[in-house]
Tab-separated table of C-alpha atoms in Angstrom:
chain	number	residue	atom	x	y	z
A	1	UNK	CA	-11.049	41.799	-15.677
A	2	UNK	CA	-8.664	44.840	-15.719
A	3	UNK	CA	-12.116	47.331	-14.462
A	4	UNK	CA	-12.459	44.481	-11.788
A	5	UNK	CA	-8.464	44.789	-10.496
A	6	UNK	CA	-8.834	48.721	-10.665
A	7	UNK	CA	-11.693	48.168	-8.397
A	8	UNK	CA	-10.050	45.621	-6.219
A	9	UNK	CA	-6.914	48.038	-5.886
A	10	UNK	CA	-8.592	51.186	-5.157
A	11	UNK	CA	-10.204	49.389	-2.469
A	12	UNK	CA	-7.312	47.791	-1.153
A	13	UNK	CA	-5.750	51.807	-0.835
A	14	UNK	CA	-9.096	53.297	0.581
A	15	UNK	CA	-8.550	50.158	3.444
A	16	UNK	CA	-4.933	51.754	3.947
A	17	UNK	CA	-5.783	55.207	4.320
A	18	UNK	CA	-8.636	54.737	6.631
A	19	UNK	CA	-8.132	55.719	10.266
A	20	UNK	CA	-6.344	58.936	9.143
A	21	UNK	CA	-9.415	60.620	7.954
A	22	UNK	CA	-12.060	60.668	11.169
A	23	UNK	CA	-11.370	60.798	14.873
A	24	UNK	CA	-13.820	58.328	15.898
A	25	UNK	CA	-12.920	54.951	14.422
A	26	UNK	CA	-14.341	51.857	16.674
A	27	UNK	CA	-13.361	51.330	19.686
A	28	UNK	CA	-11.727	48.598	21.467
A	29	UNK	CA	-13.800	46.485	23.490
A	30	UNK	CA	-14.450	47.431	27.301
A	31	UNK	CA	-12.595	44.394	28.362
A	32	UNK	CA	-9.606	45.722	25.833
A	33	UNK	CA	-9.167	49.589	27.501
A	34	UNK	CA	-9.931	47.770	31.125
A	35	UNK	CA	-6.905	45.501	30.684
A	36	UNK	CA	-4.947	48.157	29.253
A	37	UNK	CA	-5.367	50.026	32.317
A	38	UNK	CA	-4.652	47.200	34.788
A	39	UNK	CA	-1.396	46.632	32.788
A	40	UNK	CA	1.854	47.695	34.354
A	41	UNK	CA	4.280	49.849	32.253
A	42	UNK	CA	7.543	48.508	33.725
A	43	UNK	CA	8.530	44.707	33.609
A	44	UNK	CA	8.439	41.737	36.266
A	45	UNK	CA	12.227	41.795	35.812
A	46	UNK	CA	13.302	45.432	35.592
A	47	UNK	CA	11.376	46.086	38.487
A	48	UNK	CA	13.147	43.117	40.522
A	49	UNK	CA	16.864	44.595	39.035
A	50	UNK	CA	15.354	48.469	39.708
A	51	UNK	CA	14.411	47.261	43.596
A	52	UNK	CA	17.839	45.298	44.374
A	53	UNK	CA	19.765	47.888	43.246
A	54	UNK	CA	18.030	50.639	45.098
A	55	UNK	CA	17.941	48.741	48.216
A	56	UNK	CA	21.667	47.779	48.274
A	57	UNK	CA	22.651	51.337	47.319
A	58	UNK	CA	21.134	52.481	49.935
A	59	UNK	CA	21.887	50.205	52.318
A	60	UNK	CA	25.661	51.135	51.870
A	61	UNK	CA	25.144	54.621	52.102
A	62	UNK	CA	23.179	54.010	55.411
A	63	UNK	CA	26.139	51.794	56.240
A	64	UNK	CA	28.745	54.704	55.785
A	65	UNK	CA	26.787	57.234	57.091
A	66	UNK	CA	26.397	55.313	60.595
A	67	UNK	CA	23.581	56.678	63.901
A	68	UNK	CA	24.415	60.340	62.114
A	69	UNK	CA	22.222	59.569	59.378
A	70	UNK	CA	19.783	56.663	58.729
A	71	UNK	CA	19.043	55.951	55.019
A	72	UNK	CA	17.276	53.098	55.038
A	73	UNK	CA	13.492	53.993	56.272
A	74	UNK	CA	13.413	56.823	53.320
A	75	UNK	CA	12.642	53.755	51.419
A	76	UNK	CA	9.151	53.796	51.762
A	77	UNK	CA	8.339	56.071	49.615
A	78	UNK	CA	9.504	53.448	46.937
A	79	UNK	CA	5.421	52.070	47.145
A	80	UNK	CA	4.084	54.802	46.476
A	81	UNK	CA	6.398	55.515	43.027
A	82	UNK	CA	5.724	51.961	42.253
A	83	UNK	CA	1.749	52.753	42.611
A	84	UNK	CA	2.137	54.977	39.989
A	85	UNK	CA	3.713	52.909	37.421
A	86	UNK	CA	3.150	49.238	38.527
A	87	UNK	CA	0.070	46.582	38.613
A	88	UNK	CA	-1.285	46.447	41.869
A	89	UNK	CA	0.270	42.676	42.373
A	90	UNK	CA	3.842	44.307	41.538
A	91	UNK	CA	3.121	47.457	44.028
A	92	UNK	CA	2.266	44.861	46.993
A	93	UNK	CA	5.195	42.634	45.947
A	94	UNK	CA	7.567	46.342	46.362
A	95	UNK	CA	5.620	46.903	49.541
A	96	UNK	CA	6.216	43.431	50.918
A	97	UNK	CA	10.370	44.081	49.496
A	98	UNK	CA	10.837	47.229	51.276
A	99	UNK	CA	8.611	46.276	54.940
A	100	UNK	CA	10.788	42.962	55.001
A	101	UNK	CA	13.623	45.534	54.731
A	102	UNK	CA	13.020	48.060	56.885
A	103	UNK	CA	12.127	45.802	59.326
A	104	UNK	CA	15.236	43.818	59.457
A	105	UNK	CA	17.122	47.096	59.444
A	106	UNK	CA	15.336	48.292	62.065
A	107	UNK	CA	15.474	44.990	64.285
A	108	UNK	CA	19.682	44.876	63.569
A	109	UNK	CA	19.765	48.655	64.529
A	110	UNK	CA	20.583	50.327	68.187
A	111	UNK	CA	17.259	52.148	69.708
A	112	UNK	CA	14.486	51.803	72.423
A	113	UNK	CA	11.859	49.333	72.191
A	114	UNK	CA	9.220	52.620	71.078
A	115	UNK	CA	12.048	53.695	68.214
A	116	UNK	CA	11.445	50.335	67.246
A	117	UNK	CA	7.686	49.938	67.309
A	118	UNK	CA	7.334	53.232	65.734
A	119	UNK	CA	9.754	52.722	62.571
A	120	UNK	CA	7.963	49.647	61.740
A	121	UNK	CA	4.514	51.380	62.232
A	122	UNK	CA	5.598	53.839	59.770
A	123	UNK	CA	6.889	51.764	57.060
A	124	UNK	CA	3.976	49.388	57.581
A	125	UNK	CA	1.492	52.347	57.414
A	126	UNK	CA	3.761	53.428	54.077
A	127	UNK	CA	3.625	50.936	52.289
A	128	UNK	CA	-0.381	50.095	53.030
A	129	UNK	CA	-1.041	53.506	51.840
A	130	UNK	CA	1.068	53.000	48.254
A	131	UNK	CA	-1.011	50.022	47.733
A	132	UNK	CA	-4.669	51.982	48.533
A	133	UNK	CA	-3.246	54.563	46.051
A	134	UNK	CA	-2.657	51.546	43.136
A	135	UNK	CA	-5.478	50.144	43.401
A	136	UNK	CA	-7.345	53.850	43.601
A	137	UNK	CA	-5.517	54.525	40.280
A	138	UNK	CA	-6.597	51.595	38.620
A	139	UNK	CA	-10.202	51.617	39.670
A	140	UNK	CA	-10.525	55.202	38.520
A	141	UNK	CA	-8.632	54.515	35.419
A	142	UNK	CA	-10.888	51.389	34.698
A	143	UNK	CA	-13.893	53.536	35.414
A	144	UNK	CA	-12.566	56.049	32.787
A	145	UNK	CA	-11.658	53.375	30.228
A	146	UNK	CA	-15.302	52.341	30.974
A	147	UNK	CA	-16.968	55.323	30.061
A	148	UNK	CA	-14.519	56.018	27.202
A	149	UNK	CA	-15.793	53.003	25.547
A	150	UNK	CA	-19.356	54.080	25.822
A	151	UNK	CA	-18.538	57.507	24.820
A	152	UNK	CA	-16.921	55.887	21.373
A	153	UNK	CA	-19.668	53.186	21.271
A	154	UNK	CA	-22.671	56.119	21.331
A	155	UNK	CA	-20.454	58.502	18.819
A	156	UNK	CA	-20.700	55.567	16.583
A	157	UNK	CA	-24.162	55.383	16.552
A	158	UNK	CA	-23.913	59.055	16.045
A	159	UNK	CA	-21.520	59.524	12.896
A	160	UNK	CA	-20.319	56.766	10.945
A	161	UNK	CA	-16.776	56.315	10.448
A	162	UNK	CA	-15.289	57.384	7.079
A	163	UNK	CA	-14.487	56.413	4.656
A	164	UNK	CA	-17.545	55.389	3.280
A	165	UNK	CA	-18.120	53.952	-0.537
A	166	UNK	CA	-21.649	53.253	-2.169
A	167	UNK	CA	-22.524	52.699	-5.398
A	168	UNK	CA	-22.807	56.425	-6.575
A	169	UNK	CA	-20.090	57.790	-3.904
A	170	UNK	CA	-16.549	57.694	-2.300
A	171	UNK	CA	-16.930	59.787	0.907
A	172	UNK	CA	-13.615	60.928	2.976
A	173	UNK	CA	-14.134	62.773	6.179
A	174	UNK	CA	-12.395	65.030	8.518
A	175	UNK	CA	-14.347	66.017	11.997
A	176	UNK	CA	-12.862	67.288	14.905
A	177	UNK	CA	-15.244	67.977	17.809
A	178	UNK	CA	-13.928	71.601	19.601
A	179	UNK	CA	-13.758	69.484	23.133
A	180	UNK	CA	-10.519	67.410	22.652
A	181	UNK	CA	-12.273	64.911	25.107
A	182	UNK	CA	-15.636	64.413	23.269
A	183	UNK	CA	-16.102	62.210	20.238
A	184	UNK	CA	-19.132	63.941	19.123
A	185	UNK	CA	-19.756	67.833	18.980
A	186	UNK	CA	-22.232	70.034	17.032
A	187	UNK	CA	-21.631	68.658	13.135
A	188	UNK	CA	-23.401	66.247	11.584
A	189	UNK	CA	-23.163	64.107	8.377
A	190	UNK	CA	-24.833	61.108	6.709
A	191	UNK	CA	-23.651	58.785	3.769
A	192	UNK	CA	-26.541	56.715	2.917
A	193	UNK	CA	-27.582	54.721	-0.168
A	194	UNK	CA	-31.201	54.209	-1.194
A	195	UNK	CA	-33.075	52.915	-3.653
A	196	UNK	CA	-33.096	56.237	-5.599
A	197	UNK	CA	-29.466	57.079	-5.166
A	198	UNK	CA	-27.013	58.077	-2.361
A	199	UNK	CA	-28.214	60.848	-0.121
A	200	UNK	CA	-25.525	63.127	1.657
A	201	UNK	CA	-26.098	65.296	4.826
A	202	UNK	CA	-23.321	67.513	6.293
A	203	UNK	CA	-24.814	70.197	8.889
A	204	UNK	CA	-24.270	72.077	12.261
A	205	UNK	CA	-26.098	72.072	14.795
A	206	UNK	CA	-26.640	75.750	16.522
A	207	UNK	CA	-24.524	75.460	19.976
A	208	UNK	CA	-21.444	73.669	20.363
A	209	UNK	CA	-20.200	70.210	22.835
A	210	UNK	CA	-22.793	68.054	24.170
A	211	UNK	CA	-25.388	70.891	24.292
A	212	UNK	CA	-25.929	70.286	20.186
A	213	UNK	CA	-25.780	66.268	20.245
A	214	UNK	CA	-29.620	65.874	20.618
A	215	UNK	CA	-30.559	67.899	18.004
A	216	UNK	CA	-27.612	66.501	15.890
A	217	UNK	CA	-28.587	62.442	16.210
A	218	UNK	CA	-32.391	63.424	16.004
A	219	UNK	CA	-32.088	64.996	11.939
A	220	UNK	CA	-29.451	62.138	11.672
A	221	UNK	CA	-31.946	59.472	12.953
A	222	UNK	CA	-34.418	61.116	10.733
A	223	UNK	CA	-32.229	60.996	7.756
A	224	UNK	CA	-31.186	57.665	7.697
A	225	UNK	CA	-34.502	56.689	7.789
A	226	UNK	CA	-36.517	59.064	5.265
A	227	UNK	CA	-33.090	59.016	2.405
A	228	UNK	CA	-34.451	55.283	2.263
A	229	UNK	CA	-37.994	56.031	2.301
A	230	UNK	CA	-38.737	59.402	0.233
A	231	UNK	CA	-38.267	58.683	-3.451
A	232	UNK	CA	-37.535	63.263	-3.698
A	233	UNK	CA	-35.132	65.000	-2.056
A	234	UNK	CA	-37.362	66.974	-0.704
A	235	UNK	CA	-39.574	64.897	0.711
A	236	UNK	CA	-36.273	64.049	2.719
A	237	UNK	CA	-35.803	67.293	3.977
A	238	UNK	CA	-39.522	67.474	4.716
A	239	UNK	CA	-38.711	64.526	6.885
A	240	UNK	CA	-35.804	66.215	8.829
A	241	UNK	CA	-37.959	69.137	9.294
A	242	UNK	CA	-40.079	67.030	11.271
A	243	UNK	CA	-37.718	65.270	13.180
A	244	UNK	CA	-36.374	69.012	14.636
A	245	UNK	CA	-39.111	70.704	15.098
A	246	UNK	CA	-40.454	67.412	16.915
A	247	UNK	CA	-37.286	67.064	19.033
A	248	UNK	CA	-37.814	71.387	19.659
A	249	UNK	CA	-41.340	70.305	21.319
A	250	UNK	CA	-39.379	67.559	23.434
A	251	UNK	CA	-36.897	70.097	24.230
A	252	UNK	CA	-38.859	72.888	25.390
A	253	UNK	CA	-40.995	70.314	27.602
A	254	UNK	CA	-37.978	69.659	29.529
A	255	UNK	CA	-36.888	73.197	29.995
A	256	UNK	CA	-33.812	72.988	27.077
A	257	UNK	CA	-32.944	75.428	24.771
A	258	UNK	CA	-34.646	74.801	21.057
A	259	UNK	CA	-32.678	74.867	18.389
A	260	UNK	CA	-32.193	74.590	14.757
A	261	UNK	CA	-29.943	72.983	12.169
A	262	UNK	CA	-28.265	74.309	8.854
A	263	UNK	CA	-27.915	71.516	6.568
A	264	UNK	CA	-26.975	71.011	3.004
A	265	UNK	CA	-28.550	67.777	1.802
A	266	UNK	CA	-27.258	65.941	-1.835
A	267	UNK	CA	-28.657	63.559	-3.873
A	268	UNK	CA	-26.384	61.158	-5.991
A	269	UNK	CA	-27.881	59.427	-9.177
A	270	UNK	CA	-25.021	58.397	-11.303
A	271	UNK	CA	-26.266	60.777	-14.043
A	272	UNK	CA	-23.629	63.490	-13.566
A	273	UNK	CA	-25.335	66.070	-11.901
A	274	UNK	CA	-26.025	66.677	-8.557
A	275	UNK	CA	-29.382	67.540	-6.550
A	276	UNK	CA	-29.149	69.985	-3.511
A	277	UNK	CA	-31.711	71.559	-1.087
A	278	UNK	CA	-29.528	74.001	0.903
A	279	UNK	CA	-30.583	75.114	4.436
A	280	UNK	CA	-29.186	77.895	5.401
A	281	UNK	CA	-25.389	76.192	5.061
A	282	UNK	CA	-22.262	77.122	3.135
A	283	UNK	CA	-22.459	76.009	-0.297
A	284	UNK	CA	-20.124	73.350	-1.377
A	285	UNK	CA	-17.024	73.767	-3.320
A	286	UNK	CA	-15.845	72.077	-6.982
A	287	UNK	CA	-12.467	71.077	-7.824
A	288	UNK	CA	-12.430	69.694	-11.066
A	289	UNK	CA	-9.301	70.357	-14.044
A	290	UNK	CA	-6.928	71.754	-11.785
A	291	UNK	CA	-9.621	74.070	-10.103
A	292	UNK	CA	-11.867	75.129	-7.530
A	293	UNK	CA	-15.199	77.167	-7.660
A	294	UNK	CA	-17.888	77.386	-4.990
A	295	UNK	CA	-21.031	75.918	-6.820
A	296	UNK	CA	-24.100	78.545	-7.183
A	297	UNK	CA	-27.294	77.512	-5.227
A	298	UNK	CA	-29.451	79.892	-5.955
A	299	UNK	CA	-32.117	78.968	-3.357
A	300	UNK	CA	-31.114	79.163	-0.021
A	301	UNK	CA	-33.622	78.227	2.674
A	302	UNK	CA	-34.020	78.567	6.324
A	303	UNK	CA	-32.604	76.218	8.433
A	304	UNK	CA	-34.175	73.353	9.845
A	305	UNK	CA	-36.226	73.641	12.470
A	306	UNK	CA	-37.677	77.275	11.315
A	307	UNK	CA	-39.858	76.588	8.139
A	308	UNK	CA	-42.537	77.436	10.248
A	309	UNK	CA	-41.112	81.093	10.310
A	310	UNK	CA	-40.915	81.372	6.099
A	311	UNK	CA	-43.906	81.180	3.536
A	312	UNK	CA	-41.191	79.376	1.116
A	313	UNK	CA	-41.661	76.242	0.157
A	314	UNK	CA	-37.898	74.288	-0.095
A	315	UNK	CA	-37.024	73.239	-3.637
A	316	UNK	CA	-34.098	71.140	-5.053
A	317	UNK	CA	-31.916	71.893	-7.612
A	318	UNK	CA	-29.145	70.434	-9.645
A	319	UNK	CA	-25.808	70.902	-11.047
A	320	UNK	CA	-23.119	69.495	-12.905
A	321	UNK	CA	-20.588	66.544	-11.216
A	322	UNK	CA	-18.008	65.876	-13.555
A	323	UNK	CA	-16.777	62.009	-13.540
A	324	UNK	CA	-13.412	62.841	-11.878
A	325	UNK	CA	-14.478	65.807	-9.866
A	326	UNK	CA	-14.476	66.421	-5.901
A	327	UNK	CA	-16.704	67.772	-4.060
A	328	UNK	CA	-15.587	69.905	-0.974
A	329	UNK	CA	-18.391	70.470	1.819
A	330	UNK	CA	-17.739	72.327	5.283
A	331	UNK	CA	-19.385	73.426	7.868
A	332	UNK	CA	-18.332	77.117	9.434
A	333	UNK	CA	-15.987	75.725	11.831
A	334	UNK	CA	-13.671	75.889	8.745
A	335	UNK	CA	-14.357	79.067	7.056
A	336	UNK	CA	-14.774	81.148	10.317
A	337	UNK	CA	-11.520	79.763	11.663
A	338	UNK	CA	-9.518	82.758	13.107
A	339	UNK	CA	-5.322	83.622	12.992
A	340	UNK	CA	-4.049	85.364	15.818
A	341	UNK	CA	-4.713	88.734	14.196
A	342	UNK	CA	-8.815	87.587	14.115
A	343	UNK	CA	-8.572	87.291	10.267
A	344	UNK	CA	-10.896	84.171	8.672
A	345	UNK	CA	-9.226	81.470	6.936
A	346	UNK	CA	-9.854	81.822	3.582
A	347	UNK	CA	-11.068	78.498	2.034
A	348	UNK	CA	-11.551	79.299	-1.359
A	349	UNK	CA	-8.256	80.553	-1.728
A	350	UNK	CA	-6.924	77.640	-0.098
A	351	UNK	CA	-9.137	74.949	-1.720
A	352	UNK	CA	-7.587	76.327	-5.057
A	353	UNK	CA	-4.376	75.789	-4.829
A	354	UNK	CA	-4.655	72.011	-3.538
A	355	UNK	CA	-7.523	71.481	-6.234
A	356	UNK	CA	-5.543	68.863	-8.367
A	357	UNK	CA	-4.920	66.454	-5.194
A	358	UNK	CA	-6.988	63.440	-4.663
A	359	UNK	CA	-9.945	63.683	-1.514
A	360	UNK	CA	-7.956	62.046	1.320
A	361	UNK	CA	-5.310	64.327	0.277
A	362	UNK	CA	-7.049	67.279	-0.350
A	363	UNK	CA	-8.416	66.928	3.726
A	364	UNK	CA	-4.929	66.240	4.642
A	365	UNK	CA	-3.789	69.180	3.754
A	366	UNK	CA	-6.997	70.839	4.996
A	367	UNK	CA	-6.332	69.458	8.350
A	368	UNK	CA	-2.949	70.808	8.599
A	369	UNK	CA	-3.528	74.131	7.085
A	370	UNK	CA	-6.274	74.694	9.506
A	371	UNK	CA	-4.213	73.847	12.365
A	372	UNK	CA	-1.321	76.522	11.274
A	373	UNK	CA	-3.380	79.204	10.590
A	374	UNK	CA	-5.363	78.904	13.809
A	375	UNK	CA	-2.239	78.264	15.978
A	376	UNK	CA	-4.110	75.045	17.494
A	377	UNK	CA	-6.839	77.034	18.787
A	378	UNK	CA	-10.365	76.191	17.540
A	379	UNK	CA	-13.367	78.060	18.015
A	380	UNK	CA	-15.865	75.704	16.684
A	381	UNK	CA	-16.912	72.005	15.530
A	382	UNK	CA	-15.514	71.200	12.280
A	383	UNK	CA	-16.514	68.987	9.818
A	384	UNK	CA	-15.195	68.348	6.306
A	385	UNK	CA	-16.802	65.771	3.834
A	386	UNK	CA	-14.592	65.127	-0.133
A	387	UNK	CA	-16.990	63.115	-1.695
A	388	UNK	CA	-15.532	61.848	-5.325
A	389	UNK	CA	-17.430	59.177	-7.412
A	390	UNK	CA	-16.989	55.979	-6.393
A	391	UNK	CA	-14.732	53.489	-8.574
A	392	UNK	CA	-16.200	50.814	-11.019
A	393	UNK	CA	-17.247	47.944	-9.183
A	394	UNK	CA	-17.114	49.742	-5.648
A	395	UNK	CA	-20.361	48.333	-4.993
A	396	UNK	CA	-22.569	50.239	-2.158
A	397	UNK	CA	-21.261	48.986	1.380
A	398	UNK	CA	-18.891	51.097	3.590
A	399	UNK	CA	-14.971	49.911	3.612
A	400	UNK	CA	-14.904	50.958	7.375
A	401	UNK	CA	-14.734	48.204	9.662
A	402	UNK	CA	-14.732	47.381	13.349
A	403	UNK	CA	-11.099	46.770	13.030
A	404	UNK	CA	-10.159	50.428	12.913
A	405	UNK	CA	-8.256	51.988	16.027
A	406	UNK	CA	-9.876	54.631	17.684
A	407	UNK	CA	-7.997	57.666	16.896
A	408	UNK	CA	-7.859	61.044	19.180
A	409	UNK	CA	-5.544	62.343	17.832
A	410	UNK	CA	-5.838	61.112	14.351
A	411	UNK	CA	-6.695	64.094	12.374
């Protein structure tokens, strides 16, 4: 009973910390960001109290000023401010307001019968033109909103929203794309359990932006599927060999640039130890007692995509995962971060003095580091996985749901 409410708690906090750790969470529904858009940002009645009080004030000053100065036709502008701001029934409810206005004014006030005709043109033309401009607004903006939703909808097919718990693994994320307006950039990674234990992916892509995302979701695709299938680790890699090389041929048909994929792939069996085929990425770091060690692979292969180019034959190997260990992967977007003077951040120094905090903290400060030493400015995708073992009883399905907000400026 007490293993089952440690279980049930540490659940309950890995519900309350998600949405901090990943950008992309789900997104509302298209029908959600449309209405959201269509939505005014100023109320029925402050509007009504706003308008009256504009329109008396300057009605009096038009009063006191008298033929030297008239006041009242500079009202209608007042549409088009309202355009910007208001629903599109509120703008034509201004625009009715101020015409009725201006028209009376004009129709009390001293002038030829073309004075007349042509104030009331011009406030009629006004006002028409501040409603064209709402409802411009708000069809663009609902176009946007549109596409946004997509964007986050595809970018979830993409990456899976972290955290993530199986029966082997706790996974906390950070990923931040290096377009502030994309969901999806050059890094990849994969939590998925199998029959013969949880398989991890974390990789990048060569390129950056929407250039990379095909050859991203195809070794993604292919992992998902093969970490099921292939009872060896390799035979997984194998697998996302295929899948890049394959999508290469596709590429090259079509007149894109081939590319190819660094990867560092993990196997999770409960045992304690770790297996790891490493292609051509950064090897992962160990913070375990109070400290933090890069682990030694001492195989590194090419990445995927180029076996063809190498005799060697990839090969896994294994080493030690303590029970309350973390394990720090990233791609190069964090260790070839730049300060202003063009130095690189250094992550092992870093990593080591933050190695006694727990993995969502651990990326916290990670995340904010990253952002002081760079000065805001990033270079490249990057992509952070702190993958702990997962608590008695946490049972093999993700704790991300659709109820998460999406997040851009989350981490």
């Amino acid at each position: 009973m007490a293993q089952k409410r440690a279980s049930k708690q540490t659940r309950k906090q890995t519900r309350k910390q998600r949405g901090v750790r990943h950008r992309s969470g789900a997104a509302p529904g298209p029908d959600a960001g449309t209405a959201s858009v269509s939505r005014s940002r100023i109320g029925n009645w402050t509007l009504f109290g706003g308008l009256v009080l504009l329109t008396v004030l300057v009605v009096f000053l038009d009063i006191r000023t008298g033929n030297d100065l008239r006041v009242v036709p500079l009202l209608v502008v007042v549409p088009a401010l309202a355009s910007v701001y208001c629903s599109l029934r509120q703008t034509i409810w201004v625009a009715v307001w101020i015409t009725t206005v201006v028209v009376g004014f004009r129709a009390g006030a001293d002038g030829t019968f073309w004075d007349f005709l042509f104030g009331i043109g011009f406030a009629v033309l006004a006002c028409a033109l501040g409603v064209a401009a709402c409802a411009a607004r708000i069809r663009h903006a609902t176009e946007m909103a549109r596409l946004r939703s997509a964007a986050v909808t595809l970018q979830r097919q993409i990456l899976r929203p972290l955290p993530v718990v199986t029966g082997h693994v706790l996974a906390h994320g950070l990923y931040e794309p290096i377009e502030e307006d994309r969901f999806v950039g050059g890094d990849i990674y994969e939590v998925v359990e199998s029959p013969y234990g949880t398989r991890v992916i974390i990789g990048d892509v060569q390129g950056k932006g929407l250039a990379a995302i095909g050859a991203g979701f195809a070794a993604i695709a292919a992992f998902r599927e093969a970490a099921i299938r292939e009872p060896t680790l390799t035979g997984v890699v194998e697998a996302l060999e295929d899948a890049v090389v394959r999508h290469n041929v596709f590429s090259a048909q079509t007149g894109e640039a081939e590319r190819f994929v660094t990867a560092l792939v993990l196997g999770f069996d409960g045992s304690g130890r770790v297996e790891a085929v490493n292609c051509g990425h950064l090897p992962p770091r160990l913070l375990h007692d109070g400290r933090a060690s890069a682990v030694t692979l001492h195989r590194t292969y090419v990445p995927l995509g180029l076996a063809g180019l190498s005799r060697e034959s990839r090969a896994t190997e294994s080493f030690a995962f303590p029970p309350d260990a973390t394990l720090l992967v990233v791609t190069d977007g964090v260790t070839e971060a730049r300060d202003t003077a063009g130095a690189f951040y250094p992550l092992d120094e870093r990593v080591g003095a933050w190695a006694g905090r727990g993995p969502s903290e651990l990326l916290d400060a990670l995340r904010v580091d990253l952002e002081d030493f760079s000065g805001g400015v990033r270079r490249d995708d990057i992509a952070a996985l702190a993958l702990s073992h997962a608590p008695v009883g946490g049972g093999g399905r993700s704790e991300t749901t659709g109820e998460d907000a999406l997040r851009v400026v989350a981490v």
